[in-house]
Coordinates of C-alpha atoms and ligand atoms in Angstrom, one line a residue:
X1 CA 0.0 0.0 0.0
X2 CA 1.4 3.4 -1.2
X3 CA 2.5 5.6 1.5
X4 CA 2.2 3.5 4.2
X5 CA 6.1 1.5 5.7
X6 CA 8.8 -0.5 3.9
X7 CA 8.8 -3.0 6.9
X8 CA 7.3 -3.0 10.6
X9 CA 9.1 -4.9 13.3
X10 CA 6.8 -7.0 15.8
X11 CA 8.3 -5.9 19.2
X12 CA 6.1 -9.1 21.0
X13 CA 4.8 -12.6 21.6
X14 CA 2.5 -15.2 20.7
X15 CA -1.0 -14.4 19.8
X16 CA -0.5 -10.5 19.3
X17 CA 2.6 -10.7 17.5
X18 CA 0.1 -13.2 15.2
X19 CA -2.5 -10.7 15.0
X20 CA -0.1 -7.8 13.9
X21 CA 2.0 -10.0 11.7
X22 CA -1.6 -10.6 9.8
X23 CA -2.2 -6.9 9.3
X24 CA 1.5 -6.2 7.8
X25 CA 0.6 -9.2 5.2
X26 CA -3.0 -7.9 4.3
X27 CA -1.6 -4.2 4.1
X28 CA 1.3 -6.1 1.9
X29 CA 3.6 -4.6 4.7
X30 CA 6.7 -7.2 5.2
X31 CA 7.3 -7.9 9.0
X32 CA 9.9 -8.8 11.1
X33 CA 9.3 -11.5 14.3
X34 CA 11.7 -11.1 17.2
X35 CA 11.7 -14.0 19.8
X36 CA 13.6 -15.2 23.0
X37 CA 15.9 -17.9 23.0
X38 CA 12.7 -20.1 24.5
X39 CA 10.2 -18.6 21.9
X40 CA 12.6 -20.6 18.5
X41 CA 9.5 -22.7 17.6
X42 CA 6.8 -20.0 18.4
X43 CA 4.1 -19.6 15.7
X44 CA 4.7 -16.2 15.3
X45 CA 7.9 -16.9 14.3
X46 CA 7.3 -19.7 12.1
X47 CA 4.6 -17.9 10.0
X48 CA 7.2 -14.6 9.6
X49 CA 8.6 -13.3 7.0
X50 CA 12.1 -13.0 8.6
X51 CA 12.7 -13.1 12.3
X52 CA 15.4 -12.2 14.7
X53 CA 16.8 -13.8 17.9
X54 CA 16.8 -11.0 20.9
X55 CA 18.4 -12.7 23.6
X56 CA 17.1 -15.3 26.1
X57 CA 13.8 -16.7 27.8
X58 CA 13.9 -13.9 30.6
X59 CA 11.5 -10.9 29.3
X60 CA 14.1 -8.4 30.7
X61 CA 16.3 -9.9 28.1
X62 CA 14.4 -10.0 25.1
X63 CA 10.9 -8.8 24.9
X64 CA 12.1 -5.8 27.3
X65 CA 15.6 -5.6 25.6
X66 CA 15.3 -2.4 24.1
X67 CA 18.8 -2.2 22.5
X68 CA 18.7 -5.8 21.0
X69 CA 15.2 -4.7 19.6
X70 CA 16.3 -1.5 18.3
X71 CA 19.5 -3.5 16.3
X72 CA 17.2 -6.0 15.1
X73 CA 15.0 -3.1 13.3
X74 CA 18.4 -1.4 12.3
X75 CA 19.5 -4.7 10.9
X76 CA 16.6 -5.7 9.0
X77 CA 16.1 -2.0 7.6
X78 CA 12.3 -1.8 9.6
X79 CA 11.2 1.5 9.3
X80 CA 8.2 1.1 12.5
X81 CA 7.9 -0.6 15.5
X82 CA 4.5 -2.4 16.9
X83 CA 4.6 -2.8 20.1
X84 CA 1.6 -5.5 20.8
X85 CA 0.2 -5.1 24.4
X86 CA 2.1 -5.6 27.8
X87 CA 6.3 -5.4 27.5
X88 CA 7.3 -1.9 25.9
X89 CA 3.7 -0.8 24.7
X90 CA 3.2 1.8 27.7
X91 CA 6.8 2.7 28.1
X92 CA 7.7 6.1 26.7
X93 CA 11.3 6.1 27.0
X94 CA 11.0 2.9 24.9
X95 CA 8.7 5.5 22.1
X96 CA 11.6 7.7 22.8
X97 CA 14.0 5.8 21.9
X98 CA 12.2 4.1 19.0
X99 CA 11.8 8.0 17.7
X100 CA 15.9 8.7 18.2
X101 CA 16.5 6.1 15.9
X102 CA 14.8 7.7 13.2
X103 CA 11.6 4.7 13.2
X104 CA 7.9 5.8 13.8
X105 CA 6.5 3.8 16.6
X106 CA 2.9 3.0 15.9
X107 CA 1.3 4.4 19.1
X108 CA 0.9 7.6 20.6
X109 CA 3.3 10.3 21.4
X110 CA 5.9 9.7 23.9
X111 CA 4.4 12.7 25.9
X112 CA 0.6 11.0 25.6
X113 CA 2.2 7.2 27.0
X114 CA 3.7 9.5 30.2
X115 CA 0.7 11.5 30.3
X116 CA -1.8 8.9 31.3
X117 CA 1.0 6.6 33.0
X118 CA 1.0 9.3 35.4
X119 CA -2.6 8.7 36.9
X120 CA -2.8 11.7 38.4
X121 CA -2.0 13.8 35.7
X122 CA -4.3 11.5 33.5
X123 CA -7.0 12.3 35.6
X124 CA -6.6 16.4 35.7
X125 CA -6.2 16.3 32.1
X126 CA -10.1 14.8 31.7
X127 CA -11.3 16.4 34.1
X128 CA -10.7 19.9 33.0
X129 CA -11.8 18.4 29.5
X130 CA -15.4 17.4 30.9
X131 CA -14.5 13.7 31.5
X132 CA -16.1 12.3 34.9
X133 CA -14.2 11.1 37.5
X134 CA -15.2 9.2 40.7
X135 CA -15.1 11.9 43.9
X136 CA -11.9 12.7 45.0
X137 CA -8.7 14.4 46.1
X138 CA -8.1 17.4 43.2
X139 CA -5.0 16.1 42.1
X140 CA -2.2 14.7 44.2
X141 CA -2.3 14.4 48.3
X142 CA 0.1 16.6 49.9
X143 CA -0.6 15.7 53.2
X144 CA -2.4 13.2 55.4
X145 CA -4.7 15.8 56.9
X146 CA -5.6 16.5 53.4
X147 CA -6.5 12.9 53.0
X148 CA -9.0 13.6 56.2
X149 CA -10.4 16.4 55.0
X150 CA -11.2 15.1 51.2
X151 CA -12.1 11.7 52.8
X152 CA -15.1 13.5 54.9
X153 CA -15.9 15.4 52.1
X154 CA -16.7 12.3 49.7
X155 CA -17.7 10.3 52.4
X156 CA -16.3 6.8 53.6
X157 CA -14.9 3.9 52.2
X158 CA -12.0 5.6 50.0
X159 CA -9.1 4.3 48.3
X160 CA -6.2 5.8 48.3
X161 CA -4.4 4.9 45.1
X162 CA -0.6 5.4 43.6
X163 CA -0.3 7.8 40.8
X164 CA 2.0 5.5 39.6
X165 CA 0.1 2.7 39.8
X166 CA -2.9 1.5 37.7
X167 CA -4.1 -2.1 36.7
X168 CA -4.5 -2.8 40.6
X169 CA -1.3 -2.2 41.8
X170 CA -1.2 0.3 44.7
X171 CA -4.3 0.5 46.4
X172 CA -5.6 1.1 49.9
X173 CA -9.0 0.9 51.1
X174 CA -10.2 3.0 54.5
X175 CA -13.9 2.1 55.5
X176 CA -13.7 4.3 58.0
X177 CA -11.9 7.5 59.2
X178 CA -9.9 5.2 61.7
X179 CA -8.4 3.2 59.2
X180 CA -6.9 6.1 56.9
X181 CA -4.1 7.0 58.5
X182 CA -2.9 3.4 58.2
X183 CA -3.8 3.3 54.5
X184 CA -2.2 6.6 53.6
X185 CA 1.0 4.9 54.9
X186 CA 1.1 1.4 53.4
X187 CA -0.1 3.4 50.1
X188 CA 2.8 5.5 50.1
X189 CA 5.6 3.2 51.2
X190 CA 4.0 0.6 48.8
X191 CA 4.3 2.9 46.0
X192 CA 7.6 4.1 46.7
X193 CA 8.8 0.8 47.1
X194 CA 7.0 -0.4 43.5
X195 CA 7.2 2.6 41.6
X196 CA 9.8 4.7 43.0
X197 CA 7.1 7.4 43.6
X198 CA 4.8 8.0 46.4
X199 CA 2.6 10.5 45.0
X200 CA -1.1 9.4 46.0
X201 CA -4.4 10.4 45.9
X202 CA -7.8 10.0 46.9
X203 CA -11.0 8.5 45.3
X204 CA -14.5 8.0 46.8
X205 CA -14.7 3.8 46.8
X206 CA -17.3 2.2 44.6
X207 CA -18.3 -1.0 46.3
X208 CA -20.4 -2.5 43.2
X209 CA -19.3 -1.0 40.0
X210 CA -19.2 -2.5 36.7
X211 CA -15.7 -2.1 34.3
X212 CA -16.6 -0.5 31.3
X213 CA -13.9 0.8 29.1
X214 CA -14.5 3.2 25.8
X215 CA -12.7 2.2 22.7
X216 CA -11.3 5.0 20.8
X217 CA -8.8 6.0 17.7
X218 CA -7.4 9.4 16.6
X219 CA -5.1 10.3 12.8
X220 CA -2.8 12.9 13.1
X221 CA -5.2 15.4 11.2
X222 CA -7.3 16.0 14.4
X223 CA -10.1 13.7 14.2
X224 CA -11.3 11.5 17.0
X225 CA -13.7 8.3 16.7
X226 CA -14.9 5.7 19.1
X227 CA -15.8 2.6 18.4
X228 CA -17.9 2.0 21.4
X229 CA -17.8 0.3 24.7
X230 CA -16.6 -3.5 26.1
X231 CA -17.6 -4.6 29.4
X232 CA -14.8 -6.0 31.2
X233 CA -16.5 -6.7 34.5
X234 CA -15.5 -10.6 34.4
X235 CA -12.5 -10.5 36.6
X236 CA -10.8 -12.2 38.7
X237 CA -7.4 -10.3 40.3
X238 CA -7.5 -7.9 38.3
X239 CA -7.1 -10.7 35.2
X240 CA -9.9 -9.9 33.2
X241 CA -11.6 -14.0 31.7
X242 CA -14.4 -12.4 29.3
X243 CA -15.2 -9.3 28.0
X244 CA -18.2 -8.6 25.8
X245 CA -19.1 -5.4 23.6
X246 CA -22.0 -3.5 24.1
X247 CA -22.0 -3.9 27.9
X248 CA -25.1 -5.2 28.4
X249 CA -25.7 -2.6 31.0
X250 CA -25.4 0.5 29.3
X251 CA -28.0 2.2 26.5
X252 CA -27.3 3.4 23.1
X253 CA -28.0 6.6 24.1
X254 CA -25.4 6.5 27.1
X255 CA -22.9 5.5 24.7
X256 CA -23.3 8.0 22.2
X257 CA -23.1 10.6 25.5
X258 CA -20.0 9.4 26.6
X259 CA -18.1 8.9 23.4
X260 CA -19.3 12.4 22.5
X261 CA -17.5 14.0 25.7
X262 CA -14.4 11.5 25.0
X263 CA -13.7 12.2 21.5
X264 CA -13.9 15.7 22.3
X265 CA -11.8 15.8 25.1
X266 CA -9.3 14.0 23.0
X267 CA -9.1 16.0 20.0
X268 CA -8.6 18.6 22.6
X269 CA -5.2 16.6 24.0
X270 CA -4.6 16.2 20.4
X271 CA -4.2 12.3 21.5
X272 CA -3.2 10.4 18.4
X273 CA -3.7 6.1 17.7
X274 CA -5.7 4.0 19.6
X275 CA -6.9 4.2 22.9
X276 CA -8.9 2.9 25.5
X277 CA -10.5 5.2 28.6
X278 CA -11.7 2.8 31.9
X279 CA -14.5 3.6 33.7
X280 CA -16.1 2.7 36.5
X281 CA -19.6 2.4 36.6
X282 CA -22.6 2.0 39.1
X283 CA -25.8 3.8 39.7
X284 CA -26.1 4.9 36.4
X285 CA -22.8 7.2 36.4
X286 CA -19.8 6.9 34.6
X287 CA -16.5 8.2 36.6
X288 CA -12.8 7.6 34.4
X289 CA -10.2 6.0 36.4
X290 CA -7.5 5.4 33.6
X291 CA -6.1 5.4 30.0
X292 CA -4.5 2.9 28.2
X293 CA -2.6 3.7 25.3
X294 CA -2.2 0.7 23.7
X295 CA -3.4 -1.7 21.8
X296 CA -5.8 -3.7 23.9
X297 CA -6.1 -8.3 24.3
X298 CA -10.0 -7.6 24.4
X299 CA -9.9 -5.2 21.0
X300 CA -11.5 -8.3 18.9
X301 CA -14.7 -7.8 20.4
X302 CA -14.7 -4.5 19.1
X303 CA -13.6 -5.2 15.7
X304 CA -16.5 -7.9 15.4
X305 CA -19.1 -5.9 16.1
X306 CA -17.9 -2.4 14.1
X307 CA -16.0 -4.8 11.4
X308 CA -12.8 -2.5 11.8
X309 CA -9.4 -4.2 12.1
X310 CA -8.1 -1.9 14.8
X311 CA -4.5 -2.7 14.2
X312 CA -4.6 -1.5 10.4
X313 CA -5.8 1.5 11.5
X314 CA -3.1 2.0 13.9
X315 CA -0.8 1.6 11.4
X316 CA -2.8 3.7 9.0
X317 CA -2.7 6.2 11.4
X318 CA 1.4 5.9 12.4
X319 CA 1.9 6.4 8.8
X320 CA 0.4 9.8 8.6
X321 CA -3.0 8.8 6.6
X322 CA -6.1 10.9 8.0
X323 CA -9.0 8.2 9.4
X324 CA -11.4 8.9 6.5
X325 CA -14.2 8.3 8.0
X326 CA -16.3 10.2 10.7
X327 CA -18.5 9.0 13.9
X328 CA -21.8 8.3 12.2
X329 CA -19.7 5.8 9.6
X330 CA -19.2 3.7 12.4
X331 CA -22.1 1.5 13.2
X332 CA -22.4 -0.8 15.8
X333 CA -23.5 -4.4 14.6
X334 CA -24.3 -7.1 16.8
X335 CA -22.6 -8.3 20.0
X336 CA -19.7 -10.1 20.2
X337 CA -18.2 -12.1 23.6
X338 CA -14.6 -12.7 24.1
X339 CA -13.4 -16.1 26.6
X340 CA -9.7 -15.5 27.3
X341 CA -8.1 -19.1 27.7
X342 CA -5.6 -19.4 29.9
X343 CA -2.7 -22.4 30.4
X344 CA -3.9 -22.7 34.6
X345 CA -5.8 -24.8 36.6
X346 CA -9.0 -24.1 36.5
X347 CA -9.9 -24.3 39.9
X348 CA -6.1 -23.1 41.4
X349 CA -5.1 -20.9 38.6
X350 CA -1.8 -22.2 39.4
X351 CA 0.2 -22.1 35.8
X352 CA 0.2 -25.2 33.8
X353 CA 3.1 -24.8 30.6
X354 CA 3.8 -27.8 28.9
X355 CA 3.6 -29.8 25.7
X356 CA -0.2 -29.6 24.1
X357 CA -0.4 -33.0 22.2
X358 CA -3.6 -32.0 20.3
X359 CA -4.9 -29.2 19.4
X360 CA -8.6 -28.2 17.5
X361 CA -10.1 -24.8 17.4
X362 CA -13.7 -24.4 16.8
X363 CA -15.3 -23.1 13.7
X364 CA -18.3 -21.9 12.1
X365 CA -20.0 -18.8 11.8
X366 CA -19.2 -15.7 13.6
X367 CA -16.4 -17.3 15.7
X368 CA -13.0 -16.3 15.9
X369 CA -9.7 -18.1 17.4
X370 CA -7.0 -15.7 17.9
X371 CA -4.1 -18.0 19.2
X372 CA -0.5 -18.8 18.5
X373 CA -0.6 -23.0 19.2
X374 CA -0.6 -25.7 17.8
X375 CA -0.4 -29.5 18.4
X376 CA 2.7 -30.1 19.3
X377 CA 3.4 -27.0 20.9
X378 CA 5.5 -26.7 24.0
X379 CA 3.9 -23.7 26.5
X380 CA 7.0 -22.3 28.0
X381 CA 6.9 -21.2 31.4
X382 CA 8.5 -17.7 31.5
X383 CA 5.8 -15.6 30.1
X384 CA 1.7 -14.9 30.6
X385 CA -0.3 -18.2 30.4
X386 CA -3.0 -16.6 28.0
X387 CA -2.6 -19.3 24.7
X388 CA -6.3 -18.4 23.1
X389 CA -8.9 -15.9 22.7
X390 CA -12.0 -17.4 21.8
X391 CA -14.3 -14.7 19.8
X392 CA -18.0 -14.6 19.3
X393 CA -20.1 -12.4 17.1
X394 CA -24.2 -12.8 16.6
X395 CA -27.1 -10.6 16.4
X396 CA -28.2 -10.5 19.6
X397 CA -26.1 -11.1 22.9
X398 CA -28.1 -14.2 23.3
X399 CA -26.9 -15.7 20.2
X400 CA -23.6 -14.4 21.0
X401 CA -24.2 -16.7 24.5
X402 CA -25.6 -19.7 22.4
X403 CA -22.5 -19.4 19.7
X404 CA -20.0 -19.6 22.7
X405 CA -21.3 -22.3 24.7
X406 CA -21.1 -24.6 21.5
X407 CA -17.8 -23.6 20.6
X408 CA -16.1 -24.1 24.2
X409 CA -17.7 -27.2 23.7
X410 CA -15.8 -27.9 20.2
X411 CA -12.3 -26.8 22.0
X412 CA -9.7 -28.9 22.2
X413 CA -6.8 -28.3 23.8
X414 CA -5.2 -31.9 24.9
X415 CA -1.8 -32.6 26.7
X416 CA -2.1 -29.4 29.7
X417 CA -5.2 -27.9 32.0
X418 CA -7.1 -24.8 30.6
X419 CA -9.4 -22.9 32.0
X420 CA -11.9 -24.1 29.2
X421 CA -14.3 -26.0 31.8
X422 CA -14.7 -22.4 33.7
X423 CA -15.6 -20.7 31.0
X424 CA -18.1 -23.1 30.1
X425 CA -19.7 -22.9 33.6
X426 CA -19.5 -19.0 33.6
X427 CA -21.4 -19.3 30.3
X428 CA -23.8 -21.1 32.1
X429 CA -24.6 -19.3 35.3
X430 CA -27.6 -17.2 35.4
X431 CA -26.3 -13.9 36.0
X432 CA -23.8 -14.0 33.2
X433 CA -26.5 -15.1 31.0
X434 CA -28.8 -12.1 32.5
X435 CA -25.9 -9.4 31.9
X436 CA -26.4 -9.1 35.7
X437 CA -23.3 -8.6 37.0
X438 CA -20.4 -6.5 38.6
X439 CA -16.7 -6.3 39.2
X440 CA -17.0 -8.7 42.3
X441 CA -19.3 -11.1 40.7
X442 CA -16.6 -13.5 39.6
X443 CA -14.6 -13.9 42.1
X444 CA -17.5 -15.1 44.2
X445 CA -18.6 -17.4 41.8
X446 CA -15.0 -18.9 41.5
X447 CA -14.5 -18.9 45.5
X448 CA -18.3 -20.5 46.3
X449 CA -17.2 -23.3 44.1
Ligands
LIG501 C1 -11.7 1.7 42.1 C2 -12.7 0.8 42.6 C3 -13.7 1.3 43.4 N1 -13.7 2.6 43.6 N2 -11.8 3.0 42.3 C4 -8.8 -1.6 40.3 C5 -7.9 -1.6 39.1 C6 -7.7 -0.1 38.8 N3 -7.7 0.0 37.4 C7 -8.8 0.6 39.5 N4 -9.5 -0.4 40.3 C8 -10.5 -0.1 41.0 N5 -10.7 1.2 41.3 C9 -12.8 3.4 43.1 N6 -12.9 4.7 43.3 C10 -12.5 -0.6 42.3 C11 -11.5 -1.0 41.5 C12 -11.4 -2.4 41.2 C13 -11.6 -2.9 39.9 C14 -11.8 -2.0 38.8 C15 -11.9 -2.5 37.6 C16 -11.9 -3.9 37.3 C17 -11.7 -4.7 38.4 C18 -11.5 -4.3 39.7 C19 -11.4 -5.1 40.7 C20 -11.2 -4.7 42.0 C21 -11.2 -3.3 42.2

């Protein structure tokens, strides 16, 4: 395609490095694999056009090795990097670096990535853009008798959370004004400790809210589209096990609201590639807690159901081509359910690698496999246990439900546990199947069994 780059280097693993590597090859973009020493006989190297040891099984030493990925694109004359999810896709000295050497890196801005890894500063920047946010401390805490103060103000349980943090990590709960003092401590000398900073603030808690997080993509012309909402309640410690788009909570008419105010805010930021904005939300109110800018597992369920492959439009985008297309050209088809299959024990969640013996993926209508195995492939250990996203699309949510029950049942992953049999009984359970359900639901269900 004219325009667009001579060669993109796949800075990941496994099932995303597949899904980017497809992209390149419809966009008639060559691509170049990299791999750890433990990844040799990885499908995402064996279906590459040309791939590139980085150093061994450790991610620290390969997948996070920025030097050894920056030769290999240097060597193999790639003129972009795709970062994938996870490893260097949030890390802004990584974009940095990637932009020193002269390569695009298809993403946002440097100053975007560090932006809203900064949650603090995330948060100021929606906020004075019209975005709402859960009550709270204006910015950082300076003090723990500002902590007191806020905290009577929104009114008890709070969290106090690390700026630095996000995903889970760093956070406190206080139920009551006895226990802050206590929280504001552990929260600080936690984050300290994992970040290196102990800036903190202060949220109202939310003690039933549902995970809903807005899909959205911006070209370097100024123009901002979403592509709707997922619901990503379905977790269990913070590792989300199914995701769905729509939400079955939410109305059309509260996602047109809340992709209006979020597509303004970011052409406003001038944000630029794809993003994703969590919120939380109960009672009928959403409140933003974070921003990824990345490239997200769950974006399938997207694509089914607006029929837009994501990544070619982030690559689109990284090349300097305008979207093309405005909000009302994006329609909203369907519903579409994501399982993410996992190499654990599905009643420990303890890791299980090893050598699958026999491998089928269901097919049919409207289903999807997004996975980098194979029969015969050996799961190494050193590396998240995710080896399959199963992907439903149907008319209705209900069909979606039908379409996934019968293809977990056609799965067949033979030789190592999966968490397979507890997707099937989630895809049983009546309050999955009523869309009645919140962040805690899961864990429950997991725990009472
Ligand atoms: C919260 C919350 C309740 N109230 N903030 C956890 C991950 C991080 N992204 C934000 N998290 C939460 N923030 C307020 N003010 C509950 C959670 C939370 C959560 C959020 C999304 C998905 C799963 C979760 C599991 C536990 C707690």
């Amino acid at each position: 395609m004219a325009g667009l780059f001579q060669k993109i280097l796949i800075a990941n693993r496994g099932e995303i490095a597949l899904r980017v590597q497809r992209a390149c090859r419809e966009m008639g973009i060559p691509s170049v694999a990299v791999h750890s020493t433990a990844d040799a006989q990885a499908m995402h190297v064996r279906l590459a056009d040309e791939s590139v040891c980085i150093g061994p099984p450790a991610a620290r030493d390969s997948y996070l090795n920025v030097a050894a990925i920056l030769s290999a694109a240097t060597i193999t004359g790639a003129d972009a990097i795709h970062p994938g999810y996870g490893f260097l896709s949030e890390n802004a000295e990584f974009a940095d670096m990637v932009e020193a050497h002269g390569l695009t890196f298809i993403g946002p801005s440097p100053a975007h990535i560090r932006m809203m890894g900064d949650k603090i500063a995330a948060k100021t920047a929606m906020a004075s853009l019209g975005v709402p946010l859960v009550p709270g401390s204006d910015g950082e805490l300076t003090s723990l008798e500002e902590a007191r103060t806020v905290a009577a103000r929104v009114g008890y349980p709070v969290l106090i959370k690390a700026a630095a943090g996000g995903g889970g990590r760093g956070m406190k709960v206080a139920f009551a004004a006895e226990e802050l003092d206590e929280a504001w401590s552990v929260a600080r000398a936690e984050a300290r400790a994992a970040f290196g900073n102990d800036a903190v603030y202060l949220e109202k808690y939310l003690d039933r809210p549902r995970h809903i997080e807005l899909q959205v993509m911006a070209d370097a012309h100024g123009h901002v589209v979403h592509f709707g909402e997922r619901d990503c309640s379905l977790q269990r410690r913070h590792q989300k096990l199914l995701e769905e788009a729509g939400s079955p909570a939410i109305t059309r008419a509260q996602r047109d609201a809340l992709g209006a105010t979020v597509t303004a805010a970011l052409a406003r930021l001038g944000y630029r590639n794809a993003g994703t904005l969590e919120f939380l939300y109960q009672d009928g109110q959403f409140a933003f807690i974070e921003m990824n800018t990345r490239l997200q597992v769950e974006h399938p369920v997207t694509e089914m159901v607006c029929g837009v492959d994501l990544v070619r439009e982030q690559i689109r985008i990284a090349a300097g081509q305008a979207l093309g297309y405005g909000q009302p050209d994006i329609r909203f088809n369907g519903h579409a359910i994501e399982c993410r299959i996992t190499a654990e024990d599905p009643e420990t969640f303890m890791p299980t690698p090893g050598m699958v013996s026999a491998f089928h993926a269901p097919g049919g209508l409207g289903v999807r496999v997004d996975s980098a195995l194979y029969s015969g492939y050996k799961v190494p250990p050193y590396y998240d246990s995710m080896i399959a996203k199963l992907i439903v699309h149907a008319p209705t949510r209900a069909e979606a439900i039908a379409r996934m029950r019968r293809s977990l049942a056609e799965f067949a992953v033979v030789g190592i546990k999966t968490t397979l049999p507890l997707h099937q009984r989630i895809l049983e359970a009546p309050e999955f199947e009523a869309g009645d359900y919140t962040i805690h639901w899961l864990e429950r269900f997991v725990g009472a069994h």
